[in-house]
Amino acid sequence: GKLLDLQAAEEIDHFRAAIVACREFGYALEMPAMTMQSEYLTILRKLHAVPADDPDRPARLRAILEGHHRIRDFLALAALGGTEPLLALLAAEELEPGMRVLRAAFFRRVGRDEEAEADLVHCYRVLDEVRIERTSDSHTATARLAFYALDYLTWDVVWAPIERIKHGHEYQALAAWLAECYGHKEDAAAAYRHLNAIGSGMCSVAEQGLARVGLRNEADGGRDHDEVSSAS
């Protein structure tokens, strides 16, 4: 995450080359793509170039996003103005719960409130799993976020456990984006501040989010240059 936050192009290239070399030696390494802002902008231009009336639009959008299907990728692209093409793709997909909450936020952002609510209500199933059996932090976070957006849980109840998820920066960013899309600027600001620290891998998303919720001064100069704890 630190290299991404610093946009350290040379170091990222070296890291990518090392991963390729390890794979050539037979090591089955599965590493998420380390995508820089300039690369996201290139992807975004390609997404916007696909005509809205193209009958093959979802397939073409999916091909452009090959290798970039994580929540982080979608949030980074959305923060740059990619909500519409991303939603055009997600609307045609069967999604896992975290991405379904993200789609709900996208629906809400463009005024499709009934579809947003349907996605959130679907996450009741996740809550049932949480009640019945021990499950992952990501599933618990997804359920809490859905109930937050439906006004069944307060931000304090939702954010405290998500903030503590080890390596949970994607879900912390999802919490910030969801709060922003539902008009809870103070809640969103709290999460964006948490993410605006070198090492989160989400500094660009956090800076843009702080600017959108009216805290541009913090976005420009409020970054914590200490590495975030691995437990955050």
Coordinates of C-alpha atoms in Angstrom, one line a residue:
G1 CA 0.0 0.0 0.0
K2 CA 2.8 2.4 0.8
L3 CA 4.2 2.4 -2.8
L4 CA 0.7 3.1 -4.2
D5 CA 0.2 6.0 -1.7
L6 CA 3.5 7.5 -2.7
Q7 CA 2.8 6.7 -6.4
A8 CA 6.3 5.3 -6.6
A9 CA 6.3 4.3 -10.2
E10 CA 9.9 2.9 -10.4
E11 CA 9.5 0.8 -7.2
I12 CA 6.1 -0.5 -8.4
D13 CA 7.7 -1.5 -11.7
H14 CA 10.4 -3.4 -9.8
F15 CA 7.8 -5.1 -7.6
R16 CA 5.8 -6.2 -10.7
A17 CA 9.0 -7.6 -12.4
A18 CA 9.8 -9.5 -9.2
I19 CA 6.4 -11.1 -9.2
V20 CA 6.7 -12.1 -12.8
A21 CA 10.1 -13.6 -12.2
C22 CA 8.8 -15.6 -9.3
R23 CA 6.0 -17.0 -11.4
E24 CA 8.4 -18.0 -14.1
F25 CA 10.3 -20.0 -11.5
G26 CA 7.0 -21.9 -10.8
Y27 CA 5.8 -20.0 -7.7
A28 CA 2.0 -19.7 -7.8
L29 CA 1.8 -16.1 -6.5
E30 CA -1.6 -14.4 -6.5
M31 CA -1.0 -10.8 -5.9
P32 CA -3.5 -7.9 -6.4
A33 CA -2.7 -5.5 -9.1
M34 CA -0.7 -2.4 -8.0
T35 CA -2.5 0.1 -10.2
M36 CA -1.4 3.7 -10.2
Q37 CA -3.6 6.8 -10.6
S38 CA -2.3 7.4 -14.2
E39 CA -3.3 3.8 -15.1
Y40 CA -6.7 4.2 -13.5
L41 CA -7.2 7.3 -15.7
T42 CA -6.3 5.3 -18.8
I43 CA -8.8 2.6 -17.8
L44 CA -11.4 5.3 -17.1
R45 CA -11.0 6.9 -20.6
K46 CA -11.5 3.4 -22.1
L47 CA -14.7 2.8 -20.0
H48 CA -16.2 6.2 -21.1
A49 CA -15.4 5.4 -24.7
V50 CA -17.8 2.5 -24.8
P51 CA -21.2 3.9 -26.2
A52 CA -24.1 3.7 -23.7
D53 CA -26.3 2.2 -26.4
D54 CA -23.8 -0.6 -27.3
P55 CA -25.7 -3.9 -26.8
D56 CA -22.4 -5.5 -25.9
R57 CA -21.5 -2.8 -23.5
P58 CA -21.3 -4.9 -20.3
A59 CA -19.0 -7.4 -22.0
R60 CA -16.8 -4.7 -23.3
L61 CA -16.6 -2.9 -19.9
R62 CA -15.8 -6.2 -18.3
A63 CA -12.9 -6.8 -20.8
I64 CA -11.5 -3.3 -20.1
L65 CA -11.5 -4.1 -16.3
E66 CA -9.8 -7.4 -16.6
G67 CA -7.6 -7.8 -13.6
H68 CA -9.2 -4.9 -11.8
H69 CA -12.2 -6.4 -10.1
R70 CA -11.5 -5.6 -6.5
I71 CA -13.5 -3.1 -4.4
R72 CA -10.4 -0.9 -4.4
D73 CA -10.3 -0.7 -8.1
F74 CA -14.0 0.3 -8.4
L75 CA -13.7 2.9 -5.6
A76 CA -10.6 4.4 -7.3
L77 CA -12.3 4.6 -10.6
A78 CA -15.5 6.0 -9.1
A79 CA -13.6 8.7 -7.3
L80 CA -12.2 9.8 -10.7
G81 CA -15.8 10.0 -12.2
G82 CA -16.4 6.5 -13.3
T83 CA -19.7 5.7 -11.5
E84 CA -21.9 5.5 -14.6
P85 CA -19.9 2.9 -16.6
L86 CA -19.1 1.0 -13.5
L87 CA -22.8 0.8 -12.6
A88 CA -23.6 -0.2 -16.1
L89 CA -21.4 -3.2 -15.6
L90 CA -22.4 -4.1 -12.1
A91 CA -26.1 -3.9 -12.9
A92 CA -25.7 -6.9 -15.2
E93 CA -23.7 -9.0 -12.7
E94 CA -24.4 -11.4 -9.9
L95 CA -22.3 -10.1 -7.1
E96 CA -20.8 -11.2 -3.8
P97 CA -22.0 -9.2 -0.8
G98 CA -19.3 -6.6 -0.6
M99 CA -19.7 -5.6 -4.2
R100 CA -23.5 -5.6 -3.8
V101 CA -23.1 -3.0 -1.1
L102 CA -20.9 -1.0 -3.4
R103 CA -23.5 -1.3 -6.2
A104 CA -26.1 -0.1 -3.7
A105 CA -24.0 3.0 -3.1
F106 CA -23.7 3.6 -6.8
F107 CA -27.4 3.2 -7.3
R108 CA -28.0 5.7 -4.5
R109 CA -25.5 8.2 -6.0
V110 CA -27.4 8.3 -9.3
G111 CA -30.9 8.5 -7.6
R112 CA -32.0 4.9 -8.1
D113 CA -33.0 4.4 -4.5
E114 CA -35.3 1.4 -4.9
E115 CA -32.6 -0.6 -6.5
A116 CA -30.2 0.5 -3.8
E117 CA -32.5 -0.7 -1.1
A118 CA -33.1 -4.0 -2.9
D119 CA -29.3 -4.7 -2.8
L120 CA -29.1 -3.7 0.8
V121 CA -32.0 -5.9 1.8
H122 CA -30.4 -8.8 0.0
C123 CA -27.6 -8.5 2.6
Y124 CA -29.9 -9.8 5.2
R125 CA -28.7 -13.2 4.1
V126 CA -25.2 -12.2 5.1
L127 CA -26.5 -11.3 8.5
D128 CA -28.2 -14.6 8.9
E129 CA -24.8 -16.3 8.1
V130 CA -23.2 -14.1 10.8
R131 CA -25.8 -15.2 13.3
I132 CA -25.6 -18.9 12.5
E133 CA -21.9 -19.5 12.1
R134 CA -18.5 -17.9 12.6
T135 CA -17.8 -16.1 9.4
S136 CA -15.3 -13.7 7.9
D137 CA -14.7 -10.1 8.9
S138 CA -15.6 -9.0 5.4
H139 CA -19.1 -10.7 5.7
T140 CA -19.7 -9.1 9.1
A141 CA -18.6 -5.7 7.7
T142 CA -20.9 -6.1 4.7
A143 CA -23.9 -6.9 6.9
R144 CA -23.2 -3.9 9.2
L145 CA -22.8 -1.5 6.3
A146 CA -26.1 -2.6 4.8
F147 CA -27.9 -2.1 8.1
Y148 CA -26.2 1.3 8.5
A149 CA -27.4 2.4 5.0
L150 CA -30.9 1.2 5.9
D151 CA -30.8 3.3 9.2
Y152 CA -30.9 0.2 11.4
L153 CA -27.5 0.8 12.9
T154 CA -25.6 3.9 13.8
W155 CA -22.2 4.9 12.4
D156 CA -20.4 4.3 15.7
V157 CA -21.7 0.8 16.0
V158 CA -20.7 0.1 12.4
W159 CA -17.4 1.9 12.1
A160 CA -15.6 0.7 15.2
P161 CA -15.3 -3.0 14.3
I162 CA -14.6 -2.2 10.6
E163 CA -11.8 0.2 11.6
R164 CA -10.1 -2.7 13.5
I165 CA -10.2 -5.2 10.7
K166 CA -6.7 -6.4 9.9
H167 CA -5.8 -5.4 6.4
G168 CA -9.3 -4.1 6.1
H169 CA -8.7 -0.9 4.1
E170 CA -11.0 -1.9 1.2
Y171 CA -13.9 -2.2 3.6
Q172 CA -13.0 0.9 5.4
A173 CA -13.0 2.8 2.1
L174 CA -16.3 1.1 1.2
A175 CA -17.7 2.4 4.5
A176 CA -16.5 5.9 3.6
W177 CA -18.0 5.8 0.1
L178 CA -21.3 4.4 1.4
A179 CA -21.7 7.1 4.0
E180 CA -20.9 9.8 1.5
C181 CA -23.4 8.4 -1.1
Y182 CA -26.1 8.4 1.6
G183 CA -25.4 12.0 2.6
H184 CA -23.6 11.3 5.9
K185 CA -20.7 13.6 5.4
E186 CA -19.3 13.6 8.9
D187 CA -19.3 9.8 9.0
A188 CA -17.6 9.7 5.6
A189 CA -15.0 12.3 6.7
A190 CA -14.1 10.2 9.7
A191 CA -13.4 7.2 7.5
Y192 CA -11.5 9.1 4.9
R193 CA -9.3 10.7 7.5
H194 CA -8.5 7.2 8.8
L195 CA -7.5 6.1 5.3
N196 CA -5.5 9.2 4.5
A197 CA -2.3 7.7 5.9
I198 CA 0.7 6.4 4.0
G199 CA 0.5 2.6 4.0
S200 CA -3.3 2.3 3.6
G201 CA -3.1 2.1 -0.2
M202 CA -6.1 4.3 -0.2
C203 CA -4.6 7.8 0.1
S204 CA -5.8 8.9 -3.4
V205 CA -9.4 7.7 -2.7
A206 CA -9.3 9.4 0.8
E207 CA -8.0 12.7 -0.5
Q208 CA -10.6 12.9 -3.2
G209 CA -13.3 11.9 -0.7
L210 CA -12.3 14.6 1.8
A211 CA -12.4 17.2 -1.0
R212 CA -15.9 16.0 -2.0
V213 CA -17.3 16.3 1.5
G214 CA -16.0 19.9 1.8
L215 CA -12.6 19.3 3.5
R216 CA -10.3 20.2 0.7
N217 CA -7.7 21.7 3.1
E218 CA -7.4 18.3 4.9
A219 CA -7.2 16.6 1.6
D220 CA -4.3 18.8 0.5
G221 CA -2.3 18.9 3.7
G222 CA -3.8 16.6 6.3
R223 CA -2.1 13.3 5.5
D224 CA -0.5 11.3 8.2
H225 CA 2.9 10.3 6.9
D226 CA 3.3 7.6 9.6
E227 CA 2.6 4.1 8.3
V228 CA -0.8 2.8 9.4
S229 CA -0.8 -0.1 11.8
S230 CA -1.3 -3.5 10.2
A231 CA -4.2 -4.0 12.6
S232 CA -6.1 -1.1 11.3

